[in-house]
Short mmCIF file of C-alpha atoms in Angstrom, two decimals:
data_model
loop_
_atom_site.label_atom_id
_atom_site.label_comp_id
_atom_site.label_asym_id
_atom_site.label_seq_id
_atom_site.Cartn_x
_atom_site.Cartn_y
_atom_site.Cartn_z
CA UNK X 1 58.81 4.25 -18.51
CA UNK X 2 56.55 6.75 -17.02
CA UNK X 3 57.33 8.57 -13.75
CA UNK X 4 54.32 9.20 -11.45
CA UNK X 5 54.68 12.67 -9.79
CA UNK X 6 52.69 13.72 -6.70
CA UNK X 7 53.25 17.02 -4.76
CA UNK X 8 54.32 16.22 -1.26
CA UNK X 9 52.53 19.20 0.20
CA UNK X 10 49.08 18.63 -1.48
CA UNK X 11 46.31 17.25 0.64
CA UNK X 12 45.71 13.47 0.66
CA UNK X 13 42.51 13.84 -1.33
CA UNK X 14 44.43 15.71 -4.19
CA UNK X 15 47.23 13.34 -3.98
CA UNK X 16 44.86 10.68 -4.42
CA UNK X 17 43.08 12.09 -7.46
CA UNK X 18 46.43 12.92 -8.96
CA UNK X 19 47.67 9.35 -8.58
CA UNK X 20 44.46 7.81 -10.06
CA UNK X 21 44.98 9.95 -13.19
CA UNK X 22 48.64 8.84 -13.44
CA UNK X 23 47.57 5.20 -12.97
CA UNK X 24 45.44 5.50 -16.08
CA UNK X 25 47.80 7.43 -18.16
CA UNK X 26 50.51 4.83 -17.01
CA UNK X 27 48.48 1.91 -18.09
CA UNK X 28 47.61 3.45 -21.34
CA UNK X 29 51.36 4.39 -22.29
CA UNK X 30 52.62 1.11 -21.08
CA UNK X 31 50.04 -0.85 -23.19
CA UNK X 32 51.20 1.17 -26.29
CA UNK X 33 54.73 0.63 -25.43
CA UNK X 34 54.32 -3.19 -25.09
CA UNK X 35 52.30 -3.43 -28.48
CA UNK X 36 55.01 -1.39 -30.29
CA UNK X 37 57.75 -3.94 -29.01
CA UNK X 38 58.69 -6.75 -31.50
CA UNK X 39 58.55 -10.12 -30.16
CA UNK X 40 56.74 -9.30 -26.89
CA UNK X 41 55.05 -12.81 -27.07
CA UNK X 42 51.54 -11.50 -26.79
CA UNK X 43 49.03 -12.66 -29.35
CA UNK X 44 45.99 -10.93 -30.78
CA UNK X 45 46.70 -7.75 -28.97
CA UNK X 46 46.78 -9.07 -25.51
CA UNK X 47 48.84 -7.18 -23.02
CA UNK X 48 50.50 -8.48 -19.86
CA UNK X 49 50.25 -6.55 -16.55
CA UNK X 50 53.70 -4.63 -16.44
CA UNK X 51 55.40 -4.74 -12.99
CA UNK X 52 55.67 -0.92 -12.80
CA UNK X 53 52.07 -0.60 -13.12
CA UNK X 54 51.70 -3.47 -10.55
CA UNK X 55 53.64 -1.55 -7.98
CA UNK X 56 51.51 1.59 -8.75
CA UNK X 57 48.37 -0.32 -7.85
CA UNK X 58 50.06 -1.39 -4.68
CA UNK X 59 50.58 2.30 -3.87
CA UNK X 60 46.84 2.81 -4.59
CA UNK X 61 45.91 0.15 -2.24
CA UNK X 62 48.04 1.79 0.41
CA UNK X 63 45.92 5.01 0.08
CA UNK X 64 42.79 2.95 0.17
CA UNK X 65 43.87 1.34 3.46
CA UNK X 66 44.19 4.84 4.81
CA UNK X 67 40.44 5.42 4.03
CA UNK X 68 41.12 7.52 0.83
CA UNK X 69 39.38 6.14 -2.21
CA UNK X 70 41.19 5.96 -5.76
CA UNK X 71 38.29 5.19 -8.33
CA UNK X 72 38.87 4.66 -11.79
CA UNK X 73 35.69 6.05 -13.53
CA UNK X 74 35.83 3.47 -16.08
CA UNK X 75 35.58 0.67 -13.77
CA UNK X 76 32.90 1.91 -11.40
CA UNK X 77 30.30 -0.62 -10.49
CA UNK X 78 26.80 -0.10 -11.86
CA UNK X 79 24.60 1.79 -9.30
CA UNK X 80 22.15 -0.31 -7.37
CA UNK X 81 18.68 0.89 -6.02
CA UNK X 82 17.29 -0.96 -2.92
CA UNK X 83 13.55 -0.91 -2.02
CA UNK X 84 12.35 -2.16 1.26
CA UNK X 85 9.00 -0.21 1.82
CA UNK X 86 7.17 -3.06 0.08
CA UNK X 87 8.18 -6.36 -1.40
CA UNK X 88 11.83 -6.21 -1.40
CA UNK X 89 13.51 -5.23 -4.77
CA UNK X 90 16.87 -4.30 -6.06
CA UNK X 91 17.29 -2.75 -9.48
CA UNK X 92 20.39 -1.95 -11.57
CA UNK X 93 19.93 0.57 -14.14
CA UNK X 94 16.12 -0.02 -14.11
CA UNK X 95 16.30 -3.85 -14.24
CA UNK X 96 15.21 -5.71 -11.35
CA UNK X 97 17.66 -8.43 -10.03
CA UNK X 98 16.55 -11.90 -9.03
CA UNK X 99 17.34 -11.97 -5.24
CA UNK X 100 17.34 -15.64 -4.89
CA UNK X 101 15.45 -17.93 -2.57
CA UNK X 102 13.25 -16.71 0.46
CA UNK X 103 15.89 -16.91 3.11
CA UNK X 104 18.21 -14.97 1.16
CA UNK X 105 15.74 -12.21 0.50
CA UNK X 106 14.97 -12.08 4.13
CA UNK X 107 18.72 -11.63 5.13
CA UNK X 108 18.96 -8.68 2.68
CA UNK X 109 15.72 -7.26 3.95
CA UNK X 110 16.88 -7.20 7.49
CA UNK X 111 20.21 -5.73 6.55
CA UNK X 112 18.26 -2.86 4.64
CA UNK X 113 15.90 -2.26 7.48
CA UNK X 114 19.01 -1.56 9.80
CA UNK X 115 19.92 1.08 7.28
CA UNK X 116 23.77 0.33 7.25
CA UNK X 117 24.06 -0.67 10.99
CA UNK X 118 25.47 -4.18 11.68
CA UNK X 119 23.31 -7.06 11.91
CA UNK X 120 24.54 -9.87 14.20
CA UNK X 121 24.55 -13.53 12.95
CA UNK X 122 22.49 -14.47 15.86
CA UNK X 123 19.57 -12.12 14.96
CA UNK X 124 19.62 -13.50 11.42
CA UNK X 125 19.47 -17.11 12.65
CA UNK X 126 16.47 -16.01 15.12
CA UNK X 127 14.78 -14.50 12.14
CA UNK X 128 15.04 -17.53 9.84
CA UNK X 129 14.57 -20.52 12.22
CA UNK X 130 13.36 -19.15 15.61
CA UNK X 131 14.47 -21.06 18.49
CA UNK X 132 15.17 -24.30 16.36
CA UNK X 133 18.02 -23.45 13.88
CA UNK X 134 20.00 -26.41 12.14
CA UNK X 135 23.51 -26.98 13.21
CA UNK X 136 24.78 -25.65 9.96
CA UNK X 137 23.00 -22.27 10.47
CA UNK X 138 26.14 -20.04 10.67
CA UNK X 139 27.45 -21.49 7.38
CA UNK X 140 24.11 -21.06 5.76
CA UNK X 141 23.96 -17.35 6.60
CA UNK X 142 27.55 -16.92 5.53
CA UNK X 143 26.85 -18.75 2.19
CA UNK X 144 23.66 -16.47 1.44
CA UNK X 145 25.54 -13.30 2.28
CA UNK X 146 28.40 -14.37 -0.21
CA UNK X 147 25.78 -15.12 -2.79
CA UNK X 148 24.14 -11.57 -2.33
CA UNK X 149 27.72 -9.96 -2.67
CA UNK X 150 28.37 -11.84 -5.91
CA UNK X 151 25.05 -10.84 -7.15
CA UNK X 152 25.69 -7.05 -6.42
CA UNK X 153 29.22 -7.33 -7.78
CA UNK X 154 29.71 -10.24 -10.26
CA UNK X 155 33.44 -9.52 -10.67
CA UNK X 156 34.46 -9.48 -7.15
CA UNK X 157 37.44 -11.38 -6.18
CA UNK X 158 37.24 -13.91 -3.18
CA UNK X 159 37.77 -12.35 0.22
CA UNK X 160 37.90 -8.96 -1.44
CA UNK X 161 36.20 -5.98 0.27
CA UNK X 162 33.07 -5.23 -1.66
CA UNK X 163 31.37 -1.94 -2.43
CA UNK X 164 27.90 -2.95 -0.97
CA UNK X 165 28.27 -5.53 1.81
CA UNK X 166 30.73 -5.59 4.66
CA UNK X 167 31.42 -7.82 7.59
CA UNK X 168 33.35 -7.49 10.87
CA UNK X 169 33.16 -8.77 14.42
CA UNK X 170 29.81 -6.89 14.97
CA UNK X 171 28.07 -8.71 12.02
CA UNK X 172 27.03 -7.79 8.52
CA UNK X 173 26.34 -4.46 7.20
CA UNK X 174 24.91 -3.20 3.88
CA UNK X 175 26.57 0.14 2.80
CA UNK X 176 23.73 2.29 1.66
CA UNK X 177 22.58 5.82 2.18
CA UNK X 178 19.37 7.65 1.17
CA UNK X 179 20.27 7.92 -2.53
CA UNK X 180 20.01 4.28 -2.94
CA UNK X 181 17.73 2.93 -0.08
CA UNK X 182 14.01 4.01 -0.13
CA UNK X 183 13.72 3.66 3.72
CA UNK X 184 16.45 6.25 4.42
CA UNK X 185 14.92 8.63 1.76
CA UNK X 186 11.60 8.11 3.39
CA UNK X 187 12.84 9.15 6.88
CA UNK X 188 14.67 12.07 5.43
CA UNK X 189 11.44 13.35 3.82
CA UNK X 190 9.40 12.69 7.08
CA UNK X 191 11.96 14.69 8.96
CA UNK X 192 11.66 17.64 6.46
CA UNK X 193 8.04 17.51 6.87
CA UNK X 194 7.99 17.72 10.66
CA UNK X 195 10.64 20.42 10.51
CA UNK X 196 8.52 22.43 8.09
CA UNK X 197 5.48 21.96 10.36
CA UNK X 198 7.44 23.24 13.29
CA UNK X 199 8.63 26.34 11.27
CA UNK X 200 5.13 27.28 10.24
CA UNK X 201 5.36 26.15 6.51
CA UNK X 202 2.36 23.72 6.15
CA UNK X 203 2.46 23.72 2.44
CA UNK X 204 6.10 22.71 2.20
CA UNK X 205 5.36 20.08 4.84
CA UNK X 206 2.53 18.56 2.80
CA UNK X 207 4.82 18.24 -0.26
CA UNK X 208 7.32 16.39 1.88
CA UNK X 209 4.89 14.03 3.42
CA UNK X 210 3.39 13.28 0.06
CA UNK X 211 6.71 12.30 -1.39
CA UNK X 212 7.62 10.21 1.48
CA UNK X 213 4.30 8.19 1.39
CA UNK X 214 4.64 7.77 -2.38
CA UNK X 215 7.78 5.63 -1.64
CA UNK X 216 5.57 3.32 0.37
CA UNK X 217 4.21 0.25 -1.52
CA UNK X 218 3.10 -2.04 1.08
CA UNK X 219 4.14 -4.06 4.16
CA UNK X 220 7.85 -3.67 4.91
CA UNK X 221 10.01 -6.19 2.68
CA UNK X 222 6.62 -7.98 1.67
CA UNK X 223 7.28 -9.77 4.98
CA UNK X 224 3.78 -11.36 5.32
CA UNK X 225 4.62 -13.43 2.17
CA UNK X 226 8.21 -14.36 3.33
CA UNK X 227 7.61 -15.08 7.07
CA UNK X 228 4.95 -17.12 8.97
CA UNK X 229 5.13 -15.02 11.96
CA UNK X 230 5.61 -11.22 12.44
CA UNK X 231 9.08 -10.12 12.99
CA UNK X 232 9.72 -7.06 15.13
CA UNK X 233 12.18 -5.34 12.78
CA UNK X 234 9.77 -5.18 9.84
CA UNK X 235 6.76 -4.25 12.16
CA UNK X 236 8.72 -1.31 13.44
CA UNK X 237 9.08 -0.11 10.04
CA UNK X 238 5.41 -0.31 9.23
CA UNK X 239 4.59 1.30 12.28
CA UNK X 240 6.84 4.13 11.39
CA UNK X 241 5.14 4.41 8.05
CA UNK X 242 1.45 4.53 9.43
CA UNK X 243 2.61 7.18 12.02
CA UNK X 244 3.85 9.51 9.23
CA UNK X 245 0.60 8.74 7.22
CA UNK X 246 -1.60 9.66 10.30
CA UNK X 247 0.52 12.92 10.74
CA UNK X 248 0.17 13.74 7.23
CA UNK X 249 -3.42 13.18 7.33
CA UNK X 250 -4.03 15.45 10.41
CA UNK X 251 -2.04 18.36 8.34
CA UNK X 252 -4.06 17.55 5.22
CA UNK X 253 -7.41 17.95 6.94
CA UNK X 254 -6.36 21.35 8.16
CA UNK X 255 -5.13 22.46 4.61
CA UNK X 256 -7.93 21.33 2.46
CA UNK X 257 -10.16 18.74 4.18
CA UNK X 258 -8.00 15.90 3.45
CA UNK X 259 -8.65 15.89 -0.36
CA UNK X 260 -4.94 16.04 -1.38
CA UNK X 261 -4.06 13.02 0.53
CA UNK X 262 -7.09 10.87 0.02
CA UNK X 263 -5.87 8.32 -2.53
CA UNK X 264 -2.39 7.91 -0.69
CA UNK X 265 -4.15 7.39 2.65
CA UNK X 266 -6.66 4.96 1.22
CA UNK X 267 -3.65 2.99 -0.21
CA UNK X 268 -1.87 2.96 2.98
CA UNK X 269 -4.76 2.10 5.24
CA UNK X 270 -5.75 -0.93 3.01
CA UNK X 271 -2.62 -2.71 4.40
CA UNK X 272 -3.17 -1.92 7.95
CA UNK X 273 -6.67 -2.62 8.58
CA UNK X 274 -6.25 -2.85 12.38
CA UNK X 275 -4.39 0.31 13.02
CA UNK X 276 -7.24 2.28 14.49
CA UNK X 277 -5.39 5.56 14.48
CA UNK X 278 -4.76 5.42 10.74
CA UNK X 279 -8.24 4.21 10.06
CA UNK X 280 -9.78 6.88 12.11
CA UNK X 281 -7.90 9.43 10.12
CA UNK X 282 -9.04 7.88 6.91
CA UNK X 283 -12.73 8.22 7.91
CA UNK X 284 -12.24 11.84 8.72
CA UNK X 285 -10.46 12.52 5.32
CA UNK X 286 -13.15 10.61 3.47
CA UNK X 287 -15.81 12.67 5.23
CA UNK X 288 -13.99 15.97 4.68
CA UNK X 289 -13.62 15.11 0.79
CA UNK X 290 -17.26 14.80 0.49
CA UNK X 291 -17.46 10.94 0.88
CA UNK X 292 -19.34 10.64 3.99
CA UNK X 293 -21.00 7.46 2.80
CA UNK X 294 -17.79 5.54 2.32
CA UNK X 295 -16.57 6.78 5.67
CA UNK X 296 -19.66 5.16 7.42
CA UNK X 297 -19.50 2.09 5.50
CA UNK X 298 -15.78 1.69 6.46
CA UNK X 299 -16.37 1.99 9.98
CA UNK X 300 -18.96 -0.79 9.78
CA UNK X 301 -16.49 -2.96 7.93
CA UNK X 302 -13.80 -2.33 10.62
CA UNK X 303 -16.10 -3.14 13.27
CA UNK X 304 -17.15 -6.39 11.74
CA UNK X 305 -13.54 -7.38 11.14
CA UNK X 306 -12.46 -6.50 14.52
CA UNK X 307 -15.13 -8.69 15.92
CA UNK X 308 -14.72 -11.55 13.61
CA UNK X 309 -10.87 -11.66 13.74
CA UNK X 310 -9.86 -10.18 17.04
CA UNK X 311 -12.97 -10.47 19.03
CA UNK X 312 -13.06 -6.91 20.27
CA UNK X 313 -14.93 -3.58 19.35
CA UNK X 314 -13.72 -0.43 17.92
CA UNK X 315 -11.49 1.62 20.26
CA UNK X 316 -12.25 5.04 21.36
CA UNK X 317 -10.30 6.83 18.68
CA UNK X 318 -12.32 5.06 16.03
CA UNK X 319 -15.69 5.59 17.75
CA UNK X 320 -14.87 9.30 18.12
CA UNK X 321 -14.09 9.56 14.35
CA UNK X 322 -17.38 7.66 13.76
CA UNK X 323 -19.38 10.14 15.69
CA UNK X 324 -17.66 13.05 14.07
CA UNK X 325 -18.57 11.81 10.62
CA UNK X 326 -22.23 11.38 11.65
CA UNK X 327 -22.36 14.89 12.91
CA UNK X 328 -21.12 16.37 9.63
CA UNK X 329 -23.49 17.26 6.78
CA UNK X 330 -24.41 14.71 4.29
CA UNK X 331 -22.24 15.14 1.12
CA UNK X 332 -23.79 15.67 -2.29
CA UNK X 333 -24.25 12.04 -3.44
CA UNK X 334 -24.42 12.65 -7.03
CA UNK X 335 -21.04 14.39 -7.39
CA UNK X 336 -18.52 12.79 -9.55
CA UNK X 337 -20.66 9.64 -9.87
CA UNK X 338 -21.49 7.60 -13.10
CA UNK X 339 -25.30 7.87 -13.82
CA UNK X 340 -27.00 4.54 -14.40
CA UNK X 341 -30.63 5.14 -13.80
CA UNK X 342 -33.06 4.30 -16.61
CA UNK X 343 -34.89 7.09 -18.54
CA UNK X 344 -38.18 6.36 -16.74
CA UNK X 345 -38.69 8.30 -13.63
CA UNK X 346 -40.44 5.42 -11.82
CA UNK X 347 -38.87 2.09 -12.34
CA UNK X 348 -40.12 -0.91 -10.44
CA UNK X 349 -37.57 -2.83 -8.34
CA UNK X 350 -36.97 -6.53 -9.09
CA UNK X 351 -38.29 -9.31 -6.99
CA UNK X 352 -36.15 -10.74 -4.32
CA UNK X 353 -33.30 -13.26 -4.83
CA UNK X 354 -34.29 -16.08 -2.62
CA UNK X 355 -31.00 -17.91 -3.03
CA UNK X 356 -28.91 -15.10 -1.62
CA UNK X 357 -26.91 -15.43 1.64
CA UNK X 358 -27.66 -12.57 4.00
CA UNK X 359 -27.35 -11.61 7.64
CA UNK X 360 -28.06 -8.95 10.23
CA UNK X 361 -25.62 -8.61 13.11
CA UNK X 362 -27.55 -6.21 15.11
CA UNK X 363 -25.83 -3.03 13.39
CA UNK X 364 -25.68 -3.37 9.79
CA UNK X 365 -27.27 -5.76 7.06
CA UNK X 366 -24.81 -7.63 4.73
CA UNK X 367 -25.53 -9.85 1.70
CA UNK X 368 -22.74 -12.17 0.27
CA UNK X 369 -22.64 -12.49 -3.53
CA UNK X 370 -20.20 -14.56 -5.53
CA UNK X 371 -19.05 -13.15 -8.94
CA UNK X 372 -20.14 -15.44 -11.70
CA UNK X 373 -19.24 -16.20 -15.20
CA UNK X 374 -22.41 -14.46 -16.40
CA UNK X 375 -21.31 -11.18 -14.68
CA UNK X 376 -17.98 -10.90 -16.68
CA UNK X 377 -17.71 -8.46 -19.59
CA UNK X 378 -15.30 -8.60 -22.52
CA UNK X 379 -12.47 -6.90 -20.53
CA UNK X 380 -12.22 -9.80 -18.05
CA UNK X 381 -14.00 -7.80 -15.17
CA UNK X 382 -17.35 -7.42 -13.84
CA UNK X 383 -19.90 -5.40 -16.12
CA UNK X 384 -20.74 -2.00 -14.66
CA UNK X 385 -24.59 -2.87 -14.91
CA UNK X 386 -24.00 -5.80 -12.58
CA UNK X 387 -22.87 -3.56 -9.62
CA UNK X 388 -26.40 -2.27 -9.63
CA UNK X 389 -27.86 -5.79 -9.89
CA UNK X 390 -25.77 -6.71 -7.10
CA UNK X 391 -27.15 -3.77 -4.91
CA UNK X 392 -30.78 -4.61 -5.96
CA UNK X 393 -30.29 -8.11 -4.72
CA UNK X 394 -28.74 -7.12 -1.52
CA UNK X 395 -31.42 -4.55 -0.83
CA UNK X 396 -34.18 -7.18 -1.37
CA UNK X 397 -32.37 -9.52 0.98
CA UNK X 398 -32.31 -6.97 3.73
CA UNK X 399 -36.29 -6.41 3.17
CA UNK X 400 -36.75 -10.18 3.31
CA UNK X 401 -34.79 -10.50 6.67
CA UNK X 402 -36.89 -7.62 8.01
CA UNK X 403 -40.01 -9.69 7.32
CA UNK X 404 -41.42 -8.27 4.25
CA UNK X 405 -43.99 -10.14 2.36
CA UNK X 406 -44.23 -9.25 -1.31
CA UNK X 407 -47.87 -10.62 -1.47
CA UNK X 408 -49.09 -8.60 1.28
CA UNK X 409 -47.42 -5.51 -0.08
CA UNK X 410 -48.96 -6.07 -3.46
CA UNK X 411 -52.45 -6.73 -2.00
CA UNK X 412 -52.35 -3.32 -0.25
CA UNK X 413 -51.96 -1.71 -3.57
CA UNK X 414 -48.45 -0.28 -3.02
CA UNK X 415 -44.99 -1.26 -4.52
CA UNK X 416 -41.42 0.10 -4.33
CA UNK X 417 -40.06 2.15 -7.32
CA UNK X 418 -36.60 3.38 -7.89
CA UNK X 419 -36.37 7.21 -8.39
CA UNK X 420 -32.73 7.77 -8.93
CA UNK X 421 -29.41 5.74 -8.89
CA UNK X 422 -25.92 6.56 -8.85
CA UNK X 423 -22.74 4.41 -8.79
CA UNK X 424 -19.23 5.31 -7.72
CA UNK X 425 -16.68 2.74 -9.11
CA UNK X 426 -13.53 2.33 -7.04
CA UNK X 427 -12.00 -1.00 -7.89
CA UNK X 428 -12.69 -3.71 -10.28
CA UNK X 429 -14.25 -7.15 -9.67
CA UNK X 430 -13.39 -10.22 -11.36
CA UNK X 431 -14.51 -13.75 -11.77
CA UNK X 432 -14.71 -15.80 -8.34
CA UNK X 433 -14.60 -12.55 -6.27
CA UNK X 434 -16.73 -12.75 -3.05
CA UNK X 435 -18.42 -9.63 -2.20
CA UNK X 436 -20.04 -8.35 0.98
CA UNK X 437 -22.69 -5.63 0.13
CA UNK X 438 -23.41 -3.55 3.23
CA UNK X 439 -26.79 -1.82 3.22
CA UNK X 440 -27.82 1.39 5.22
CA UNK X 441 -31.21 3.00 4.89
CA UNK X 442 -31.63 6.68 5.35
CA UNK X 443 -35.09 8.56 5.47
CA UNK X 444 -34.29 12.35 4.34
CA UNK X 445 -38.13 12.92 3.86
CA UNK X 446 -41.38 11.22 4.36
CA UNK X 447 -41.91 10.28 0.72
CA UNK X 448 -38.35 8.70 -0.05
CA UNK X 449 -35.91 6.21 1.19
CA UNK X 450 -32.20 6.57 0.47
CA UNK X 451 -30.14 3.54 0.26
CA UNK X 452 -26.22 3.73 0.52
CA UNK X 453 -24.79 0.33 -0.31
CA UNK X 454 -21.06 -0.28 0.01
CA UNK X 455 -19.61 -3.37 -1.88
CA UNK X 456 -16.52 -4.74 -0.39
CA UNK X 457 -14.30 -7.41 -1.75
CA UNK X 458 -14.21 -10.00 1.09
CA UNK X 459 -10.50 -11.25 0.34
CA UNK X 460 -8.96 -8.00 1.41
CA UNK X 461 -11.69 -5.54 2.48
CA UNK X 462 -11.12 -3.38 -0.27
CA UNK X 463 -14.02 -1.04 -1.18
CA UNK X 464 -15.10 -1.75 -4.91
CA UNK X 465 -18.15 0.43 -5.33
CA UNK X 466 -20.88 2.65 -3.60
CA UNK X 467 -24.28 2.29 -5.03
CA UNK X 468 -26.62 5.09 -3.90
CA UNK X 469 -30.28 4.98 -4.66
CA UNK X 470 -33.41 6.84 -3.89
CA UNK X 471 -36.58 4.80 -3.78
CA UNK X 472 -40.26 5.41 -2.82
CA UNK X 473 -43.56 3.63 -2.41
CA UNK X 474 -46.02 3.96 -5.24
CA UNK X 475 -49.74 3.99 -4.78
CA UNK X 476 -50.35 1.75 -7.94
CA UNK X 477 -54.03 2.94 -8.31
CA UNK X 478 -53.38 6.63 -8.06
CA UNK X 479 -49.90 6.34 -9.79
CA UNK X 480 -48.08 8.60 -7.29
CA UNK X 481 -45.79 8.35 -4.33
CA UNK X 482 -47.50 7.78 -0.95
CA UNK X 483 -46.95 10.60 1.43
CA UNK X 484 -45.78 8.50 4.43
CA UNK X 485 -43.33 5.77 3.21
CA UNK X 486 -41.77 5.11 6.49
CA UNK X 487 -45.08 4.28 8.16
CA UNK X 488 -46.17 2.17 5.30
CA UNK X 489 -42.83 0.09 5.47
CA UNK X 490 -43.40 -0.20 9.18
CA UNK X 491 -46.78 -1.85 8.56
CA UNK X 492 -45.30 -4.59 6.59
CA UNK X 493 -42.03 -5.20 8.21
CA UNK X 494 -41.39 -7.35 11.56
CA UNK X 495 -37.93 -6.19 12.37
CA UNK X 496 -37.65 -2.41 11.80
CA UNK X 497 -33.98 -2.42 13.06
CA UNK X 498 -32.92 -4.13 9.88
CA UNK X 499 -33.83 -1.13 7.78
CA UNK X 500 -32.66 1.48 10.29
CA UNK X 501 -36.25 2.40 10.79
CA UNK X 502 -36.31 3.57 14.41
CA UNK X 503 -38.97 5.12 16.42
CA UNK X 504 -37.68 8.42 15.99
CA UNK X 505 -37.81 8.09 12.03
CA UNK X 506 -41.53 7.24 12.59
CA UNK X 507 -42.13 10.24 14.80
CA UNK X 508 -40.52 12.51 11.93
CA UNK X 509 -42.74 10.49 9.48
#
């Protein structure tokens, strides 16, 4: 038989490693020895577990009880990656695991949010059933935890201590670190970023902030889809993420006007529409990136949402950001945009759409449009030309709500013409989408009117496109633009506020 030798004066870790190697060698030699023995009673190469090896395994167990791990590299469990910054996911070697029913997923999400700290059974029950749990609640929780343990370690023996899930008097714990849990990695990167800022290394801080926010995929654990009511543990993680995003935005504004963080910040802000600090930062970043029109449109969207859903007006921080955006110089509207104007310099605008639903809330004009089958192209989304059609319909709806009479305008010998159009495409629209087109009128010179129209997808408030157009009023007889467009418009409109035509604009004209 094989003797196992360990040096008594070695440190326990070295004894442990030597013992592990000896176990493997002993197993190999004992198997070979048994196979060479005639009449050993084994069939088809099967090998029984020899008692000396069993004794050795008992010795290994003694080391494990002392907190020293003896791991056979050949039997190591496949690594797992846990993700809770967004819909909860667990992946083994890149393959996503089926985490089971809703309550089981919620239990795992709560364990992950605690980041290795114990979670009491009472807290789990409160999350799942509130104040009215079933009589079998404790057993149900225990069964779900057992199912998770077997999912993570299919070969685990009953009542054996698992690699990933542990339980004691304090509750259940999941054994994770920043290498396999995105939340812990996020916190480490955020700490690195703040430390770099304190050390005067803003570029390094920006890199760490960006890496941290790239881990964030949506609301913590996808909780809004799993829970009917908000749960504090998940909300706290979301607030932690939005705080990091706001800090990163402040730094990005100092470094490059916010351009490097714009896409990331827009993605995070989409999921936190009522976080005014974050939304204010996004408006400033948009403006600093040369997208003032989108920043202004976003403010109007937020104000409408706050009034409709919460019954409040924007707070001081959001209002302050809006004023700062308005004070900044107007961006180059045509930069980076797809040209859609026709070859003719003067293209007459289509007549108004009488069936369109529109409204003026005292601040902005909004027209509501539903994407129809005739708008869809071969790729399954709205044709690019239809975005312009939506904008034209919305601007005519605004003029109609302001009291414009087409017959009176025509009888006066003037008509609107489109001088230039550009579209910035941001998100696709598909069949059945409901769109809110917010129209803003600007008067940069006496002869022209600039319209900035933001197309929002109503279901989630996402900005799908921005249409910017320059129009004028043509003297039909002389075939030239009238010199005082604002004054002429005022003569034919009953409500000047709808088209942002204040007295100051008439004075300038």
